[in-house]
Coordinates of C-alpha atoms and ligand atoms in Angstrom, one line a residue:
M20 CA 152.3 20.5 147.6
T21 CA 149.6 22.0 150.1
R22 CA 148.4 24.7 148.1
K23 CA 148.1 29.0 149.5
R24 CA 145.1 29.7 151.2
V25 CA 144.6 32.9 149.3
A26 CA 141.8 35.8 150.1
I27 CA 141.1 38.4 147.5
L28 CA 139.8 41.7 148.1
I29 CA 137.1 43.5 145.8
S30 CA 134.8 46.4 145.2
G31 CA 133.1 46.0 141.4
R32 CA 132.7 43.7 138.9
G33 CA 135.7 41.2 139.8
S34 CA 137.2 40.4 136.1
N35 CA 140.3 39.2 137.4
M36 CA 139.0 38.1 140.5
S37 CA 137.5 35.3 138.0
A38 CA 141.0 34.9 136.1
L39 CA 142.5 34.0 139.7
I40 CA 140.0 31.7 140.3
A41 CA 140.1 30.3 136.7
A42 CA 143.9 29.6 137.3
A43 CA 143.2 28.5 140.9
E44 CA 140.7 25.7 140.0
D45 CA 143.7 23.8 138.5
P46 CA 145.0 21.1 141.7
A47 CA 148.6 21.6 140.4
F48 CA 148.2 25.8 140.8
P49 CA 150.0 26.6 144.0
A50 CA 147.2 28.3 145.5
Q51 CA 143.9 28.0 145.8
I52 CA 141.2 30.8 146.9
A53 CA 139.8 30.1 149.9
L54 CA 137.6 33.4 150.4
V55 CA 136.4 37.1 149.0
V56 CA 136.1 39.2 150.8
S57 CA 134.5 43.0 149.3
N58 CA 133.7 46.2 150.7
R59 CA 131.3 46.9 148.9
P60 CA 127.6 44.9 148.8
E61 CA 126.7 45.7 145.5
A62 CA 130.1 44.5 143.9
A63 CA 129.1 41.5 141.7
G64 CA 132.5 40.1 142.3
L65 CA 130.4 38.4 144.9
R66 CA 128.0 36.6 142.9
T67 CA 130.5 34.7 140.2
A68 CA 132.4 33.8 144.1
A69 CA 130.0 32.3 145.4
E70 CA 128.6 30.0 141.9
H71 CA 132.2 29.2 142.3
G72 CA 131.6 28.0 145.5
I73 CA 133.9 29.9 147.0
A74 CA 132.8 31.7 150.4
T75 CA 132.2 35.9 150.5
A76 CA 132.6 38.7 153.2
V77 CA 131.7 42.3 152.7
V78 CA 133.1 43.9 154.9
D79 CA 131.1 47.4 154.6
H80 CA 133.0 50.6 154.8
K81 CA 129.6 52.4 155.0
T82 CA 129.2 51.9 158.4
F83 CA 132.4 52.6 159.9
G84 CA 132.4 56.0 159.3
K85 CA 135.4 57.4 159.1
D86 CA 136.9 55.1 161.7
R87 CA 139.7 53.2 159.2
E88 CA 140.7 51.4 161.9
R89 CA 137.2 49.3 163.3
F90 CA 137.3 48.1 159.4
E91 CA 140.6 47.2 159.2
Q92 CA 140.5 45.4 162.2
E93 CA 136.4 43.4 160.5
L94 CA 138.7 42.8 157.7
Q95 CA 141.8 41.5 159.0
A96 CA 139.9 39.2 161.6
I97 CA 137.9 37.7 158.4
L98 CA 141.9 37.2 157.1
E99 CA 142.3 35.4 160.5
Q100 CA 139.3 33.1 160.5
H101 CA 139.9 32.0 156.9
R102 CA 143.5 31.2 157.6
I103 CA 144.2 33.7 154.6
E104 CA 148.4 32.9 154.2
L105 CA 148.1 35.3 150.3
V106 CA 146.5 38.9 149.6
C107 CA 145.2 39.5 146.5
L108 CA 144.2 42.8 146.0
A109 CA 141.4 43.2 142.8
G110 CA 140.0 46.3 142.1
F111 CA 139.0 46.7 145.1
M112 CA 139.0 50.6 146.3
R113 CA 139.9 51.2 149.8
I114 CA 143.2 52.9 150.9
L115 CA 145.0 50.3 153.4
T116 CA 146.5 51.8 156.1
P117 CA 149.9 51.0 157.3
W118 CA 148.2 48.8 159.8
L119 CA 146.7 46.7 158.0
V120 CA 149.6 46.6 154.9
S121 CA 152.5 45.8 157.9
R122 CA 150.3 42.3 158.8
W123 CA 150.9 41.6 155.1
T124 CA 154.3 42.6 154.1
D125 CA 154.7 40.5 151.3
K126 CA 152.0 38.5 151.7
M127 CA 149.6 41.2 149.7
L128 CA 149.5 41.1 145.3
N129 CA 147.5 44.7 144.1
I130 CA 147.0 45.1 140.0
H131 CA 147.7 48.1 138.9
P132 CA 146.6 48.8 135.2
A133 CA 150.0 50.6 134.7
L134 CA 153.2 50.2 133.8
L135 CA 154.7 51.2 137.6
P136 CA 156.1 53.6 138.7
E137 CA 154.2 55.9 135.9
F138 CA 150.7 56.3 135.8
K139 CA 150.1 55.6 139.8
G140 CA 146.9 56.3 141.0
L141 CA 143.6 56.8 139.2
D142 CA 142.6 57.3 135.5
T143 CA 145.3 55.5 134.0
H144 CA 145.5 55.1 130.2
R145 CA 144.0 58.2 130.1
R146 CA 146.5 59.8 131.6
A147 CA 149.1 57.2 128.9
L148 CA 147.3 58.7 126.4
E149 CA 147.4 62.3 126.8
A150 CA 151.2 62.0 127.8
G151 CA 151.6 59.7 124.1
V152 CA 153.8 56.9 125.4
H153 CA 153.7 53.7 122.4
L154 CA 154.0 50.8 125.4
H155 CA 151.5 50.4 128.5
G156 CA 150.4 47.8 129.9
A157 CA 149.5 46.6 134.5
T158 CA 151.8 45.5 137.2
V159 CA 151.5 42.9 139.8
H160 CA 153.5 44.0 143.0
F161 CA 153.4 43.3 146.7
V162 CA 151.4 46.2 148.3
V163 CA 153.4 49.4 150.9
P164 CA 152.0 51.8 152.8
D165 CA 152.9 54.2 149.4
M166 CA 149.7 53.8 147.6
D167 CA 151.2 52.2 143.4
S168 CA 153.9 51.3 145.0
G169 CA 156.5 47.8 146.2
P170 CA 158.2 45.9 144.8
I171 CA 156.9 44.5 141.3
I172 CA 156.6 41.2 140.8
A173 CA 155.2 41.2 137.1
Q174 CA 154.7 43.4 134.7
G175 CA 152.6 43.0 130.9
V176 CA 153.1 45.3 128.1
V177 CA 150.9 46.7 125.2
S178 CA 150.9 49.1 122.7
V179 CA 149.5 52.2 122.6
L180 CA 147.8 52.9 119.1
P181 CA 146.9 55.6 117.0
D182 CA 143.3 55.3 116.9
D183 CA 143.0 54.6 120.9
T184 CA 140.3 55.6 122.8
E185 CA 140.7 55.6 126.6
E186 CA 137.9 52.4 126.5
V187 CA 139.4 50.7 123.5
L188 CA 143.6 50.8 125.5
A189 CA 141.8 49.6 128.8
R190 CA 140.6 46.2 126.9
R191 CA 144.0 45.8 125.8
V192 CA 144.9 46.8 129.0
L193 CA 142.3 44.7 131.0
A194 CA 143.6 41.2 128.9
V195 CA 147.0 41.5 130.1
E196 CA 146.1 42.0 133.7
H197 CA 144.2 38.6 133.5
R198 CA 147.4 36.8 132.0
I199 CA 149.8 38.8 134.8
Y200 CA 147.6 37.9 138.0
P201 CA 147.7 34.7 137.8
L202 CA 151.3 34.3 136.7
A203 CA 152.5 36.2 139.5
L204 CA 150.0 34.6 142.1
K205 CA 152.3 31.3 141.2
L206 CA 155.2 32.9 141.5
V207 CA 154.3 34.4 145.1
A208 CA 152.8 30.6 145.8
E209 CA 155.4 29.0 145.1
G210 CA 157.9 31.4 147.1
R211 CA 160.1 32.3 144.5
V212 CA 159.5 35.7 145.0
R213 CA 163.0 37.2 147.0
V214 CA 162.4 41.2 148.3
E215 CA 165.5 43.0 148.3
G216 CA 164.8 46.0 149.2
D217 CA 162.2 47.8 146.8
V218 CA 163.0 45.0 144.4
G219 CA 161.3 41.8 143.3
V220 CA 163.2 39.2 141.8
I221 CA 162.2 35.9 140.8
E222 CA 163.9 32.7 141.4
G223 CA 165.2 29.6 140.0
D224 CA 164.5 28.6 137.0
V225 CA 162.1 31.2 135.0
S226 CA 162.1 28.8 131.9
D227 CA 157.9 28.2 132.8
V228 CA 157.5 32.0 133.1
D229 CA 156.6 34.0 129.7
S230 CA 159.3 36.8 129.1
A231 CA 157.3 39.1 127.4
F232 CA 155.9 39.9 130.6
L233 CA 158.4 39.0 132.9
P234 CA 161.3 41.2 131.2
G235 CA 163.3 41.8 134.0
A236 CA 163.1 37.5 135.1
A237 CA 164.2 37.0 131.3
R238 CA 167.0 39.7 132.3
R239 CA 168.2 38.0 134.9
N240 CA 168.4 34.8 133.3
Ligands
LIG6 C1 141.8 46.9 136.6 O1 141.9 47.6 135.9 C2 142.5 46.9 137.9 O2 143.5 46.6 137.6 C3 142.4 47.9 138.8 O3 141.3 47.9 139.0 C4 140.1 47.3 137.8 C5 140.0 45.9 138.6 O4 139.0 45.5 137.5 N1 143.2 47.8 140.1 P1 138.0 44.0 137.7 O5 137.0 44.0 139.3 O6 138.9 42.5 138.4 O7 137.4 43.8 136.3

């Protein structure tokens, strides 16, 4: 088995990055983390990655001013240098233009802290509490030019409890994020996610997939 070469793009603490690194430390995992890139030099996750012996790079958006194209060209050049095959956005706080996104169709994943298509954008936990939803969660999806859209690969659900604050809810969702992101990357690296229009379909035997986190896959079986 050749393991897919993955880059993780971060901007901050990188706890999802750490969950992906931990999963990929198993030699049986179908992907290896070959590179971590941050757009912020001070991102704490860079240090964690380096401690795991992973190559790191900084492409500081500030040095490119308003020139998103040059920022993305630089990013793309680094991904090519490292022969990257899949990209995982993990708390990467830059909106990518169609120029870059179109180079990574069905090869770039993102994690969003809500059950998409509900609560796209920021402050998802506050908005979930305000909306009074009883179920909330996280989604891993392929990146398309529209923000927080794109075929869904995996979702994880949590209950919203009466006394929840934004922080408490965020913590509960984050624990789920750390479970579904490695699972989603595994499925993609194994070539088991087929994209049909706007929809991600899990192929083959799904018995190894925790159905609680992939209700769609369970339904199809
Ligand atoms: C996560 O909640 C993720 O869903 C969102 O940004 C946060 C990043 O956290 N996109 P971390 O850097 O992975 O700890």
